[in-house]
């Protein structure tokens, strides 16, 4: 089983793999990873389109992590999980166990939510 820091590192390597270190500095990636979406450096779905994509995605098992916390939760039997379940959560990253997509709910009402699927 992967450790939390390994999962966080895999999130970075998967969902921000085309973002170089200089650009990460410019958009303050370490402060908020979701800046890759809000600064439009990574194509993604936004707002209601993001919610719908998340709600209709296959979700047997999910990883859930929060910005700035070295802890990752694994949700099993997550088939019924929907975007509104995370509406009160801030700077949360939800992604499938195979790292094929991620859903992000931010603390900024005008930013996100975002849904990004690896092509």
Coordinates of N, CA and C in Angstrom, one line a residue:
X1 N 0.8 -1.2 0.0 CA 0.0 0.0 0.0 C 0.9 1.3 0.0
X2 N 0.5 2.2 -0.8 CA 1.3 3.5 -0.9 C 1.1 4.3 0.3
X3 N 2.2 5.0 0.7 CA 2.1 6.0 1.8 C 1.6 7.3 1.3
X4 N 1.1 8.2 2.2 CA 0.5 9.4 1.8 C 1.4 10.3 1.0
X5 N 2.7 10.4 1.3 CA 3.6 11.2 0.5 C 3.8 10.7 -0.9
X6 N 3.8 9.4 -1.0 CA 3.9 8.8 -2.3 C 2.6 9.1 -3.2
X7 N 1.5 9.0 -2.6 CA 0.2 9.3 -3.3 C 0.2 10.8 -3.7
X8 N 0.6 11.7 -2.8 CA 0.7 13.1 -3.2 C 1.6 13.4 -4.3
X9 N 2.8 12.7 -4.2 CA 3.8 12.8 -5.3 C 3.2 12.3 -6.6
X10 N 2.5 11.2 -6.6 CA 1.9 10.6 -7.8 C 0.8 11.6 -8.4
X11 N 0.1 12.3 -7.5 CA -0.9 13.3 -8.0 C -0.1 14.3 -8.8
X12 N 0.9 14.8 -8.2 CA 1.7 15.9 -8.9 C 2.3 15.3 -10.2
X13 N 2.8 14.1 -10.2 CA 3.4 13.6 -11.4 C 2.4 13.2 -12.5
X14 N 1.2 13.0 -12.1 CA 0.1 12.6 -13.0 C -0.6 13.8 -13.5
X15 N -1.1 14.6 -12.6 CA -2.0 15.7 -13.0 C -1.3 17.0 -13.4
X16 N -0.1 17.2 -13.0 CA 0.7 18.4 -13.3 C 2.0 18.0 -14.0
X17 N 2.0 16.9 -14.7 CA 3.2 16.4 -15.3 C 3.8 17.3 -16.4
X18 N 2.9 18.1 -17.1 CA 3.4 19.0 -18.2 C 3.6 20.4 -17.7
X19 N 3.6 20.6 -16.4 CA 3.8 22.0 -15.8 C 5.2 22.0 -15.3
X20 N 6.1 22.8 -15.9 CA 7.5 22.8 -15.5 C 7.7 23.6 -14.1
X21 N 8.8 23.5 -13.5 CA 9.1 24.1 -12.2 C 9.0 25.6 -12.2
X22 N 9.4 26.2 -13.3 CA 9.3 27.7 -13.4 C 7.9 28.1 -13.4
X23 N 7.1 27.5 -14.2 CA 5.7 27.8 -14.2 C 5.0 27.6 -12.9
X24 N 5.3 26.5 -12.2 CA 4.8 26.2 -10.9 C 5.1 27.3 -9.9
X25 N 6.3 27.8 -10.0 CA 6.6 29.0 -9.1 C 5.8 30.2 -9.5
X26 N 5.6 30.5 -10.7 CA 4.9 31.7 -11.2 C 3.4 31.6 -10.7
X27 N 2.8 30.4 -10.7 CA 1.4 30.3 -10.4 C 1.2 29.9 -8.9
X28 N 2.3 29.8 -8.1 CA 2.2 29.5 -6.7 C 1.6 28.1 -6.5
X29 N 2.1 27.2 -7.3 CA 1.6 25.8 -7.2 C 1.7 25.2 -5.8
X30 N 2.8 25.4 -5.2 CA 3.0 24.8 -3.9 C 2.0 25.3 -2.8
X31 N 1.5 26.6 -3.0 CA 0.5 27.1 -2.1 C -0.8 26.4 -2.4
X32 N -1.2 26.3 -3.7 CA -2.4 25.6 -4.1 C -2.2 24.9 -5.4
X33 N -2.2 23.6 -5.3 CA -2.0 22.8 -6.5 C -3.1 23.1 -7.6
X34 N -4.3 23.5 -7.1 CA -5.3 23.7 -8.1 C -5.1 25.0 -8.9
X35 N -4.1 25.7 -8.6 CA -3.7 26.9 -9.5 C -3.4 26.5 -10.9
X36 N -3.1 25.2 -11.1 CA -2.9 24.8 -12.5 C -4.2 24.9 -13.3
X37 N -5.3 24.8 -12.6 CA -6.6 24.9 -13.3 C -7.1 26.4 -13.3
X38 N -7.0 27.1 -12.2 CA -7.5 28.4 -12.1 C -6.7 29.4 -13.0
X39 N -5.4 29.1 -13.1 CA -4.5 29.9 -14.0 C -4.6 29.4 -15.5
X40 N -5.5 28.4 -15.7 CA -5.7 27.8 -17.0 C -4.4 27.3 -17.6
X41 N -3.6 26.6 -16.9 CA -2.4 26.0 -17.4 C -2.6 24.5 -17.7
X42 N -3.8 24.0 -17.2 CA -4.2 22.7 -17.5 C -5.6 22.7 -17.9
X43 N -5.9 22.2 -19.1 CA -7.3 22.1 -19.6 C -8.2 21.3 -18.6
X44 N -9.3 21.8 -18.3 CA -10.2 21.0 -17.4 C -11.6 21.5 -17.5
X45 N -12.5 20.7 -17.0 CA -13.9 21.2 -16.9 C -14.1 22.0 -15.6
X46 N -15.0 22.9 -15.7 CA -15.2 23.9 -14.5 C -16.7 23.9 -14.1
X47 N -16.9 24.4 -12.9 CA -18.2 24.6 -12.4 C -19.1 23.4 -12.5
X48 N -20.3 23.6 -13.1 CA -21.3 22.6 -13.2 C -20.9 21.4 -14.1
X49 N -20.1 21.7 -15.1 CA -19.5 20.7 -16.0 C -18.6 19.7 -15.2
X50 N -17.8 20.3 -14.3 CA -16.9 19.6 -13.5 C -17.7 18.7 -12.5
X51 N -18.8 19.3 -11.9 CA -19.6 18.5 -11.0 C -20.2 17.3 -11.7
X52 N -20.8 17.5 -12.9 CA -21.4 16.5 -13.6 C -20.4 15.4 -14.0
X53 N -19.3 15.8 -14.4 CA -18.2 14.8 -14.8 C -17.9 13.9 -13.6
X54 N -17.7 14.6 -12.4 CA -17.4 13.8 -11.2 C -18.5 12.9 -10.8
X55 N -19.7 13.4 -10.8 CA -20.9 12.7 -10.4 C -21.1 11.4 -11.3
X56 N -20.8 11.5 -12.5 CA -21.0 10.4 -13.4 C -19.8 9.5 -13.6
X57 N -18.7 9.8 -13.0 CA -17.5 9.0 -13.1 C -17.6 7.7 -12.3
X58 N -16.9 6.7 -12.7 CA -16.8 5.5 -11.9 C -16.0 5.7 -10.7
X59 N -16.6 5.3 -9.5 CA -15.9 5.6 -8.3 C -16.0 4.4 -7.3
X60 N -15.3 3.4 -7.6 CA -15.2 2.3 -6.7 C -14.4 2.6 -5.5
X61 N -13.2 3.1 -5.7 CA -12.4 3.5 -4.6 C -11.8 4.9 -4.9
X62 N -11.7 5.8 -4.0 CA -11.2 7.2 -4.2 C -10.2 7.5 -3.2
X63 N -9.2 8.3 -3.6 CA -8.3 9.0 -2.7 C -8.8 10.4 -2.5
X64 N -8.7 10.8 -1.2 CA -9.1 12.2 -0.9 C -7.9 12.8 -0.1
X65 N -7.5 14.0 -0.6 CA -6.4 14.7 0.1 C -6.8 16.2 0.2
X66 N -6.2 16.8 1.2 CA -6.4 18.2 1.4 C -5.1 19.0 1.2
X67 N -5.2 20.2 0.6 CA -4.0 21.0 0.4 C -3.3 21.2 1.7
X68 N -2.0 21.0 1.7 CA -1.1 21.3 2.9 C -1.1 20.3 4.0
X69 N -1.8 19.2 3.8 CA -1.9 18.1 4.9 C -1.2 16.9 4.4
X70 N -0.3 16.3 5.1 CA 0.4 15.1 4.6 C -0.4 13.8 4.9
X71 N -1.7 13.9 4.7 CA -2.6 12.7 5.0 C -3.5 12.5 3.7
X72 N -3.6 11.2 3.3 CA -4.5 10.9 2.2 C -5.5 9.8 2.7
X73 N -6.7 10.0 2.5 CA -7.8 9.1 2.9 C -8.2 8.2 1.7
X74 N -8.5 7.0 1.9 CA -9.0 6.1 0.9 C -10.4 5.8 1.2
X75 N -11.3 6.1 0.3 CA -12.7 5.8 0.4 C -13.0 4.5 -0.4
X76 N -13.5 3.5 0.2 CA -13.8 2.3 -0.5 C -15.4 2.3 -0.6
X77 N -15.9 1.5 -1.5 CA -17.3 1.5 -1.8 C -17.8 2.9 -2.0
X78 N -17.2 3.6 -2.9 CA -17.5 5.1 -3.0 C -18.5 5.3 -4.2
X79 N -19.2 4.3 -4.7 CA -20.0 4.4 -5.9 C -21.1 5.6 -5.7
X80 N -21.6 5.8 -4.5 CA -22.6 6.8 -4.3 C -22.1 8.2 -4.0
X81 N -20.8 8.4 -4.0 CA -20.3 9.7 -3.7 C -20.5 10.6 -4.8
X82 N -21.0 11.8 -4.5 CA -21.2 12.9 -5.5 C -20.6 14.2 -5.1
X83 N -20.5 15.1 -6.0 CA -19.8 16.4 -5.7 C -20.4 17.2 -4.6
X84 N -21.7 17.2 -4.4 CA -22.2 18.0 -3.3 C -21.8 17.5 -1.9
X85 N -21.3 16.2 -1.8 CA -20.8 15.7 -0.6 C -19.6 16.4 -0.1
X86 N -18.9 17.2 -1.0 CA -17.7 17.9 -0.7 C -17.9 19.4 -0.7
X87 N -19.1 19.9 -0.9 CA -19.3 21.3 -1.0 C -18.8 22.1 0.2
X88 N -18.8 21.5 1.4 CA -18.4 22.2 2.6 C -16.9 22.1 2.8
X89 N -16.2 21.3 2.0 CA -14.8 21.1 2.1 C -14.0 22.1 1.4
X90 N -12.8 22.5 1.9 CA -12.0 23.5 1.2 C -10.7 22.9 0.8
X91 N -10.3 23.2 -0.5 CA -9.0 22.8 -1.0 C -8.9 21.3 -0.9
X92 N -9.8 20.6 -1.4 CA -9.9 19.1 -1.4 C -9.7 18.6 -2.8
X93 N -8.9 17.5 -2.8 CA -8.6 16.9 -4.1 C -9.1 15.4 -4.0
X94 N -10.0 15.1 -4.9 CA -10.5 13.7 -4.9 C -10.1 13.1 -6.3
X95 N -9.6 11.9 -6.2 CA -9.2 11.2 -7.5 C -9.3 9.7 -7.3
X96 N -9.5 9.1 -8.5 CA -9.6 7.6 -8.5 C -8.3 7.0 -8.2
X97 N -8.4 5.7 -7.7 CA -7.2 5.0 -7.3 C -6.2 4.8 -8.4
X98 N -6.7 4.8 -9.7 CA -5.8 4.6 -10.8 C -5.2 5.9 -11.4
X99 N -5.6 7.0 -10.7 CA -5.1 8.4 -11.2 C -5.4 8.7 -12.6
X100 N -6.7 8.4 -13.0 CA -7.1 8.8 -14.3 C -7.9 10.1 -14.4
X101 N -8.4 10.5 -13.2 CA -9.1 11.8 -13.1 C -8.9 12.4 -11.7
X102 N -9.2 13.7 -11.6 CA -9.2 14.4 -10.3 C -10.3 15.4 -10.3
X103 N -10.9 15.6 -9.2 CA -11.9 16.6 -8.9 C -11.4 17.4 -7.8
X104 N -11.5 18.7 -7.9 CA -11.0 19.7 -6.9 C -12.0 20.7 -6.5
X105 N -12.3 20.8 -5.2 CA -13.1 21.8 -4.7 C -12.3 22.8 -3.9
X106 N -12.3 24.1 -4.3 CA -11.4 25.1 -3.7 C -12.1 25.9 -2.6
X107 N -11.3 26.7 -1.9 CA -11.9 27.6 -0.9 C -12.4 28.9 -1.6
X108 N -12.2 29.1 -2.9 CA -12.6 30.3 -3.6 C -13.9 30.0 -4.3
X109 N -15.0 30.8 -4.0 CA -16.2 30.5 -4.7 C -16.2 30.8 -6.2
X110 N -15.3 31.7 -6.6 CA -15.2 31.9 -8.1 C -14.2 31.0 -8.8
X111 N -13.6 30.1 -8.0 CA -12.6 29.2 -8.6 C -13.1 27.8 -8.4
X112 N -13.4 27.1 -9.5 CA -13.8 25.7 -9.4 C -15.3 25.5 -9.1
X113 N -15.6 24.3 -8.9 CA -14.8 23.2 -8.8 C -14.2 22.8 -10.2
X114 N -13.2 22.0 -10.2 CA -12.5 21.6 -11.4 C -12.5 20.1 -11.5
X115 N -12.6 19.6 -12.8 CA -12.5 18.2 -13.0 C -11.5 18.0 -14.2
X116 N -10.5 17.2 -14.0 CA -9.5 17.0 -15.0 C -9.3 15.5 -15.3
X117 N -9.4 15.1 -16.5 CA -9.2 13.7 -16.9 C -7.9 13.5 -17.7
X118 N -7.1 12.6 -17.3 CA -5.9 12.3 -18.1 C -6.2 11.7 -19.4
X119 N -5.7 12.2 -20.5 CA -6.0 11.7 -21.8 C -5.0 10.7 -22.3

